Coordinates of C-alpha atoms in Angstrom, one line a residue:
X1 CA 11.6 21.3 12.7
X2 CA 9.1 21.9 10.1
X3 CA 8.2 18.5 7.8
X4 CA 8.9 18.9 4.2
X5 CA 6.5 21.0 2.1
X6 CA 5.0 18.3 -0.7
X7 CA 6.5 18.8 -4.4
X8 CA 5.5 17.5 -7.5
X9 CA 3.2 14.8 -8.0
X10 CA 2.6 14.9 -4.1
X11 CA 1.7 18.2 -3.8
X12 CA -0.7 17.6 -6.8
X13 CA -2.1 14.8 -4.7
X14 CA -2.6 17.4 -2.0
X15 CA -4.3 20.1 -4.1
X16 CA -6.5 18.0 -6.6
X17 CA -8.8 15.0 -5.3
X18 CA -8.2 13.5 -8.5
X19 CA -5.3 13.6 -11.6
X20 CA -5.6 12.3 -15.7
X21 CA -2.6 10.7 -16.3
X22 CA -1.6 10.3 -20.1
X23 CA -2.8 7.9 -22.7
X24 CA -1.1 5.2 -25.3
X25 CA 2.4 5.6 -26.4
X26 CA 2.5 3.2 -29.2
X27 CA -0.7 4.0 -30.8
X28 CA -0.4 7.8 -31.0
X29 CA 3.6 7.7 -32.6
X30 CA 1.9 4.6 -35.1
X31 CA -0.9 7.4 -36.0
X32 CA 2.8 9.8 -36.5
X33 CA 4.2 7.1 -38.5
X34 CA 5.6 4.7 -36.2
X35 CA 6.3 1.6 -38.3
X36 CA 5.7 -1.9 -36.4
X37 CA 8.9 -3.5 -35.4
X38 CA 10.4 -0.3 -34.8
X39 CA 12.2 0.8 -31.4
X40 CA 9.8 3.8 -30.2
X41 CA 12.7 4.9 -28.1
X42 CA 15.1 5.4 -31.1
X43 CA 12.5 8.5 -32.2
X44 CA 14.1 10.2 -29.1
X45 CA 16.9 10.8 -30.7
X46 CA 15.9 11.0 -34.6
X47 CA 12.4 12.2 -34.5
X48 CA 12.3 14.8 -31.4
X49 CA 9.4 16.7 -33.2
X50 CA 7.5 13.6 -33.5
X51 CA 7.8 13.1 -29.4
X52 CA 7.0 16.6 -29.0
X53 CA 4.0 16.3 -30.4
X54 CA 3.0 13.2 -28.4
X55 CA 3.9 14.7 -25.2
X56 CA 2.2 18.3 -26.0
X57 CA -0.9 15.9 -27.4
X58 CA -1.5 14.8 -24.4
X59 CA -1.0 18.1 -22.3
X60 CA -2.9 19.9 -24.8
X61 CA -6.0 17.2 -24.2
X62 CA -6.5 18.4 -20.5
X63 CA -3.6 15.9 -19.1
X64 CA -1.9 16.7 -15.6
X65 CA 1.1 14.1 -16.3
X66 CA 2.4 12.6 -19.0
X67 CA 4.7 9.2 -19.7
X68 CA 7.7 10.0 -21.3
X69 CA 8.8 7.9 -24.6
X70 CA 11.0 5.4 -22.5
X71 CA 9.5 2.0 -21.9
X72 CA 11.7 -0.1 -23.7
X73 CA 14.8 1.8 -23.4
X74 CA 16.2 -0.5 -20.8
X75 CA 19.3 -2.2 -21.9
X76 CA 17.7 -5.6 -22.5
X77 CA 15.0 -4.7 -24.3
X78 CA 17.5 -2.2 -26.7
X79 CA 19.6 -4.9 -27.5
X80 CA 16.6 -6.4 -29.6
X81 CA 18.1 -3.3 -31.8
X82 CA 21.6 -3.2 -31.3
X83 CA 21.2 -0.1 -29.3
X84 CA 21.7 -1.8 -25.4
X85 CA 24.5 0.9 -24.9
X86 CA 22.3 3.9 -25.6
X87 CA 19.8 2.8 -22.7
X88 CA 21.2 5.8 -20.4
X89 CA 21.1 8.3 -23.3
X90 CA 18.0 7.2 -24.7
X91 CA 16.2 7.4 -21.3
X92 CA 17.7 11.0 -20.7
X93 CA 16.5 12.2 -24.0
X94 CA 13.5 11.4 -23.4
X95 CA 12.9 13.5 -20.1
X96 CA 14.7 16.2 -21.7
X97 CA 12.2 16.4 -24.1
X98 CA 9.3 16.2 -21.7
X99 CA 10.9 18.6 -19.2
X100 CA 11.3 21.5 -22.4
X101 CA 7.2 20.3 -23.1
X102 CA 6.3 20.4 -19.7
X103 CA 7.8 23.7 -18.3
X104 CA 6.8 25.7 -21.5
X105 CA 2.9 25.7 -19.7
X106 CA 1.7 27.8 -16.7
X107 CA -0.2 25.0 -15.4
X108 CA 1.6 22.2 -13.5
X109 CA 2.3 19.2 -15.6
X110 CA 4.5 16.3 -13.7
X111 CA 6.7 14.0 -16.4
X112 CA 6.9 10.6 -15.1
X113 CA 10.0 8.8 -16.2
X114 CA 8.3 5.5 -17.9
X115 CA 10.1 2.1 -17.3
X116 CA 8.5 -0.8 -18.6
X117 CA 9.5 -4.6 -18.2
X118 CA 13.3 -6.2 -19.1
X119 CA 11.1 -8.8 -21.6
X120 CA 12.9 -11.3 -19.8
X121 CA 12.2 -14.0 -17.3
X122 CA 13.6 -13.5 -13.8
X123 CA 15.5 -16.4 -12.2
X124 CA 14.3 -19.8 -11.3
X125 CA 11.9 -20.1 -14.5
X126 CA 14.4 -17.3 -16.6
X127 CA 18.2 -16.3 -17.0
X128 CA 17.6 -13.0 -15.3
X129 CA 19.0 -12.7 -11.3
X130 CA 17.6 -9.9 -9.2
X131 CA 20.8 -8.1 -8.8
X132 CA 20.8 -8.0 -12.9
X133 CA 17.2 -6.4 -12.9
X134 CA 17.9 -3.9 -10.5
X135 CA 21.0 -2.9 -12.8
X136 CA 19.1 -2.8 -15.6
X137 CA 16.2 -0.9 -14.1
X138 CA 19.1 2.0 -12.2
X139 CA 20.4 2.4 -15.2
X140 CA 17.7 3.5 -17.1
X141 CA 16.6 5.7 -13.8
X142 CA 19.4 7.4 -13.5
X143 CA 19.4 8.3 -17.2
X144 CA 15.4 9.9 -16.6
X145 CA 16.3 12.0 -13.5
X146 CA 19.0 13.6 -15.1
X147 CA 17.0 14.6 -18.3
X148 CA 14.9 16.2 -15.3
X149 CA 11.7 13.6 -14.9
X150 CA 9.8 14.2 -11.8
X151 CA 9.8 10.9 -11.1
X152 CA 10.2 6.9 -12.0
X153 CA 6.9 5.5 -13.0
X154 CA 7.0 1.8 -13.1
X155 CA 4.5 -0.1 -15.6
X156 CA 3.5 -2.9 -17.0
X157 CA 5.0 -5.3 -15.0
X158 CA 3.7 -8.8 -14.3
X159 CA 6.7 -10.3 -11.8
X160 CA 6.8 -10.1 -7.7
X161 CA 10.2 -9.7 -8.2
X162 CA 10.9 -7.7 -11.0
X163 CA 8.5 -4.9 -9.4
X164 CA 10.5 -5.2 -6.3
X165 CA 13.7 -4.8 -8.6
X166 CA 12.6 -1.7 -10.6
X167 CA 11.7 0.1 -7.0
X168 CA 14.7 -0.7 -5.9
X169 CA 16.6 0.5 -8.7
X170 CA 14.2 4.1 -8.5
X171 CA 15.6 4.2 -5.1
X172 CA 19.2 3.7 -5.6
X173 CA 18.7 6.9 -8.3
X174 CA 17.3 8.8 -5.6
X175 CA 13.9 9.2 -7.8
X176 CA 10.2 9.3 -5.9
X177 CA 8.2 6.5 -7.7
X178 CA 4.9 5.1 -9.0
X179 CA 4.1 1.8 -9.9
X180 CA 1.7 -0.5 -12.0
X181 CA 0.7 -3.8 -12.7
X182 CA -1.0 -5.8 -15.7
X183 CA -3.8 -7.9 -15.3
X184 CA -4.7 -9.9 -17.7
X185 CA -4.8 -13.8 -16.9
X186 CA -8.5 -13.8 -15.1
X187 CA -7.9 -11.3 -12.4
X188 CA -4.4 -11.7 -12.4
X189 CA -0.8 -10.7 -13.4
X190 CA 0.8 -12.9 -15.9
X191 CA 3.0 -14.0 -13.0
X192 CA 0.1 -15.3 -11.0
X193 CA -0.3 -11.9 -8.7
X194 CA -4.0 -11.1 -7.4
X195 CA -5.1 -7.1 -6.6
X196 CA -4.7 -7.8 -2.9
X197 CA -1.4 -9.7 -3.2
X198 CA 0.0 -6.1 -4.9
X199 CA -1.3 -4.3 -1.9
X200 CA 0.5 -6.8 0.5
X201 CA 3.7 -6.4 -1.8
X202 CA 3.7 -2.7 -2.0
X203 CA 3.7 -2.6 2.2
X204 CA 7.3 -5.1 1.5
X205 CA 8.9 -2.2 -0.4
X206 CA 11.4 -0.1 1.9
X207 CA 10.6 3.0 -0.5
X208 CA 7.1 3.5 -1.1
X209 CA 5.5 4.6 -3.9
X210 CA 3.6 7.9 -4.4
X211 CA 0.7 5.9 -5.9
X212 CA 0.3 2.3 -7.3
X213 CA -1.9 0.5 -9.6
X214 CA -2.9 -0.9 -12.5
X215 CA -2.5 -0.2 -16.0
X216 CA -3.1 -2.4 -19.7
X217 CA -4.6 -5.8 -19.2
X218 CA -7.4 -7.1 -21.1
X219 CA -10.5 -4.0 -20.5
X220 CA -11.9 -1.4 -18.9
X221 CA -14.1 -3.3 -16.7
X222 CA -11.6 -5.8 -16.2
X223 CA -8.9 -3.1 -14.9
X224 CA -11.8 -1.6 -13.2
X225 CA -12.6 -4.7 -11.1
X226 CA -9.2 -4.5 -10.0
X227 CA -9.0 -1.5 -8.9
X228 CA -11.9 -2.1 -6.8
X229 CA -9.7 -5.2 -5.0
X230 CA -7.5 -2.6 -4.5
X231 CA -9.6 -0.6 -2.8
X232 CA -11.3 -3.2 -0.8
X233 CA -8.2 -3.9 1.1
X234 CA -8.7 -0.1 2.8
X235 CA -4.9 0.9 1.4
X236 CA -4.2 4.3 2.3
X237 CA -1.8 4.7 -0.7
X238 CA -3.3 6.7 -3.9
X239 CA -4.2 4.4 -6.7
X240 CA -3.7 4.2 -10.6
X241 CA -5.9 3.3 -13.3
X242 CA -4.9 3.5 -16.6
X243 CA -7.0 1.5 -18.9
X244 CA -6.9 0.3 -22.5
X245 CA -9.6 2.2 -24.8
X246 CA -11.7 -1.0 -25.5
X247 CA -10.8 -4.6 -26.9
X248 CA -8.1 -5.1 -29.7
X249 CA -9.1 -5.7 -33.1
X250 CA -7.3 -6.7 -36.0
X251 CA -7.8 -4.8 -39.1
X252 CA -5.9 -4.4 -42.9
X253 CA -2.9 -5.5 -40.9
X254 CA -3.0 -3.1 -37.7
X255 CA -4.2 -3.4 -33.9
X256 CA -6.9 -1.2 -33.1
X257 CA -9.1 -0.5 -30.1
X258 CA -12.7 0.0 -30.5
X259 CA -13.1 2.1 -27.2
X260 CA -14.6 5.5 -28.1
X261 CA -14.1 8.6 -26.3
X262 CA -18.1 8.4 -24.7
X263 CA -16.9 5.1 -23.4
X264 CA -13.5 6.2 -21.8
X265 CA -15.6 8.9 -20.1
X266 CA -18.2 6.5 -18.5
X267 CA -14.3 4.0 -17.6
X268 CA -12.6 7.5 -16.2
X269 CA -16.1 8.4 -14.2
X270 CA -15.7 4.5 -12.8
X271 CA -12.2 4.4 -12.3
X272 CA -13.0 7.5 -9.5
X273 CA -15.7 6.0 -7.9
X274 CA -13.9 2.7 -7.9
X275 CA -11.0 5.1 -5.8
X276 CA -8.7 5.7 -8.0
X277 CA -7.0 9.3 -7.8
X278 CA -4.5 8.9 -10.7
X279 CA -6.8 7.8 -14.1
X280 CA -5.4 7.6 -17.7
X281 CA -5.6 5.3 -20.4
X282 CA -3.1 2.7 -21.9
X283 CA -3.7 1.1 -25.1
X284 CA -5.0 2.9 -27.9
X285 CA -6.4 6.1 -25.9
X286 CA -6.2 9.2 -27.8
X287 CA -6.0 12.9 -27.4
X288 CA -9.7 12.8 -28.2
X289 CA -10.0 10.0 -25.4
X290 CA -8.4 11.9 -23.1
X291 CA -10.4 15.3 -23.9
X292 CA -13.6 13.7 -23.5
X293 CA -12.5 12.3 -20.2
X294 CA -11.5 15.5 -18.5
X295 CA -14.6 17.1 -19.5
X296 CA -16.8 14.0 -17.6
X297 CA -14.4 14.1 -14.6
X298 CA -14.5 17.7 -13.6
X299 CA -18.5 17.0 -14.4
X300 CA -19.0 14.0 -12.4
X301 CA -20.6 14.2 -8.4
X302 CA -18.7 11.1 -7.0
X303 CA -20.6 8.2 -5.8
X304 CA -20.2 5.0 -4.0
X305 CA -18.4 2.6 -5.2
X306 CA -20.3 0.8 -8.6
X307 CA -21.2 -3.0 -8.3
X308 CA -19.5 -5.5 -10.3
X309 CA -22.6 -5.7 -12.5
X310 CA -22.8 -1.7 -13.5
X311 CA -19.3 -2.0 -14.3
X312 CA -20.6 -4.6 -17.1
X313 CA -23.6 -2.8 -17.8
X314 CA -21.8 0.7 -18.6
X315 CA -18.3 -1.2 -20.2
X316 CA -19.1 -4.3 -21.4
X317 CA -18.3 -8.1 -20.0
X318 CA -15.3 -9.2 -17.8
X319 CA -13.0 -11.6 -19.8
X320 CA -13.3 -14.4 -17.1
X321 CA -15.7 -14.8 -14.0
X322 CA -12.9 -14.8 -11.6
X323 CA -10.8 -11.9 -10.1
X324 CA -8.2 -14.0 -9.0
X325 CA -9.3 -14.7 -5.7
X326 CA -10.9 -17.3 -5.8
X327 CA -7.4 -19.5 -6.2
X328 CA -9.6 -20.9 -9.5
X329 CA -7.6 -18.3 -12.3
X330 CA -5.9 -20.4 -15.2
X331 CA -2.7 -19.9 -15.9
X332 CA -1.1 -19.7 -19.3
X333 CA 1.9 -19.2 -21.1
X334 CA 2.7 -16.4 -23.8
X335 CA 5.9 -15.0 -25.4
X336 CA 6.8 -12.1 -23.8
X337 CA 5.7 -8.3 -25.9
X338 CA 8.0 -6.3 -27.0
X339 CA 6.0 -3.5 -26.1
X340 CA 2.6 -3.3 -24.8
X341 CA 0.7 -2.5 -27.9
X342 CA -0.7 1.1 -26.9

């Protein structure tokens, strides 16, 4: 019997030795009028225009795949806005809308369903049980493969458990899936999680992902040292970087990032040789990110891997000395974001 022919993202994989992924969701709809506070995910429904142009933004910038405006349409993070019972609709919408983008080019574009976190804490140190995440997490699935996403792409997450929880619920849709991690506590997830304890995580999960990652976090070069742990564990499976464009800065009342497009060029030229095969950006990348980017990727002769000190060189500083391995990381506590502030 002959195997199954790759489709999709997979067969993408196959044909291109590397893919740009998307860039902010939050920043571009603020720059469309996006008012802080507000449920992104509502515009689904109200302001399908606005979405369009997001998703065609990105296409139109050079990107193979695109996020689609669902990252906090899971029921918990809807009730913050009354709208918990719309998280099946609201997801489907918002694949709908990126299926009519994405099939209206000749090229291949793949829409990756987006799931981000529940905002809550899983069970001991939270209210949420696994069985309740997994509910969550399925229902929002189900409502992205049938507004035709390609597949379930996981983000953002900082819990062991509540990755585990979102796979499963991808696999109880029936929906192929990627998944990424944040970073941001000195080499770390939020949740205490190193770049090589993903890797031994990922190998626990009976479905396997297309690709994993990491995605948000503090910086480039921070994200960028973590996708080299990644790829110092010799993992076979492709890997993700999507990186925010810069630091934050605060400014007449609004977030920023002062990452410019010539810098996301020399993180995207980094993130390849670092080995990843999937690159985007997170936080406050642009269309004009993102155009700059392609044009220094199809341009760029790889190389080996870059030491820890060009990274700094090319990006700027780490935000700690450690990388989590070292069992020295702090660990703090935060509130958790509503939405990650792309």
């Amino acid at each position: 019997m002959l195997a199954p022919q790759p489709k999709g993202l997979e067969k993408l994989l196959r044909d291109k030795s590397w893919i740009l992924a998307d860039g902010a969701t939050g920043t571009n709809l603020f720059n469309l009028g996006l008012s802080s506070g507000d449920a992104p995910e509502l515009w689904n429904k109200t302001a399908r225009n606005k979405i369009k142009a997001l998703y065609r933004g990105s296409i139109d910038a050079g990107s193979d795949l695109f996020l689609t405006n669902s990252f906090g349409a899971n029921r918990s993070r809807l009730k913050l806005h009354g709208a918990e019972d719309q998280a099946t609709e609201l997801s489907r919408v918002s694949a709908e809308i990126g299926r009519e983008i994405a099939d209206a080019y000749t090229r291949t574009v793949i829409v990756a369903g987006c799931i981000g976190p529940t905002g809550e804490l899983m069970e001991p140190m939270g209210n949420l049980s696994y069985s309740g995440a997994v509910e969550i997490f399925h229902e929002q699935a189900e409502g992205l493969k049938a507004g035709g996403a390609d597949l379930a792409w996981i983000e953002t997450i900082s819990s062991a458990d509540e990755f585990l929880a979102a796979a499963e619920g991808a696999h109880l849709a029936d929906m192929p899936w990627c998944g990424t991690m944040s970073f941001d506590t000195a080499g770390r997830t939020m949740m205490g999680l190193t770049a090589p304890e993903m890797v031994k995580l990922i190998k626990k999960v009976p479905n396997q992902p297309i690709a994993f990652g990491a995605n948000c976090g503090v910086g480039a070069s921070d994200l960028l040292r973590t996708i080299l742990g990644f790829s110092q564990t010799n993992t076979s499976v492709p890997r993700i970087a999507k990186g925010n464009a810069g630091i934050p800065k605060y400014h007449k009342g609004r977030i920023f990032y002062d990452g410019t497009p010539e810098l996301m060029t020399q993180y995207a030229i980094l993130a390849r040789d670092c080995g990843a095969t999937i690159i985007g950006g997170c936080c406050g990348t642009t269309p004009n990110h993102l155009r700059a980017m392609r044009t220094g990727l199809e341009t760029h002769e790889p190389q080996e891997p870059p030491s820890l000190k060009k990274i700094q060189s090319t990006l700027g500083a780490f935000s700690s000395e450690s990388d989590g391995t070292d069992g020295n990381a702090p660990t703090r506590k935060r509130q958790n974001r509503r939405h990650k502030t792309s």
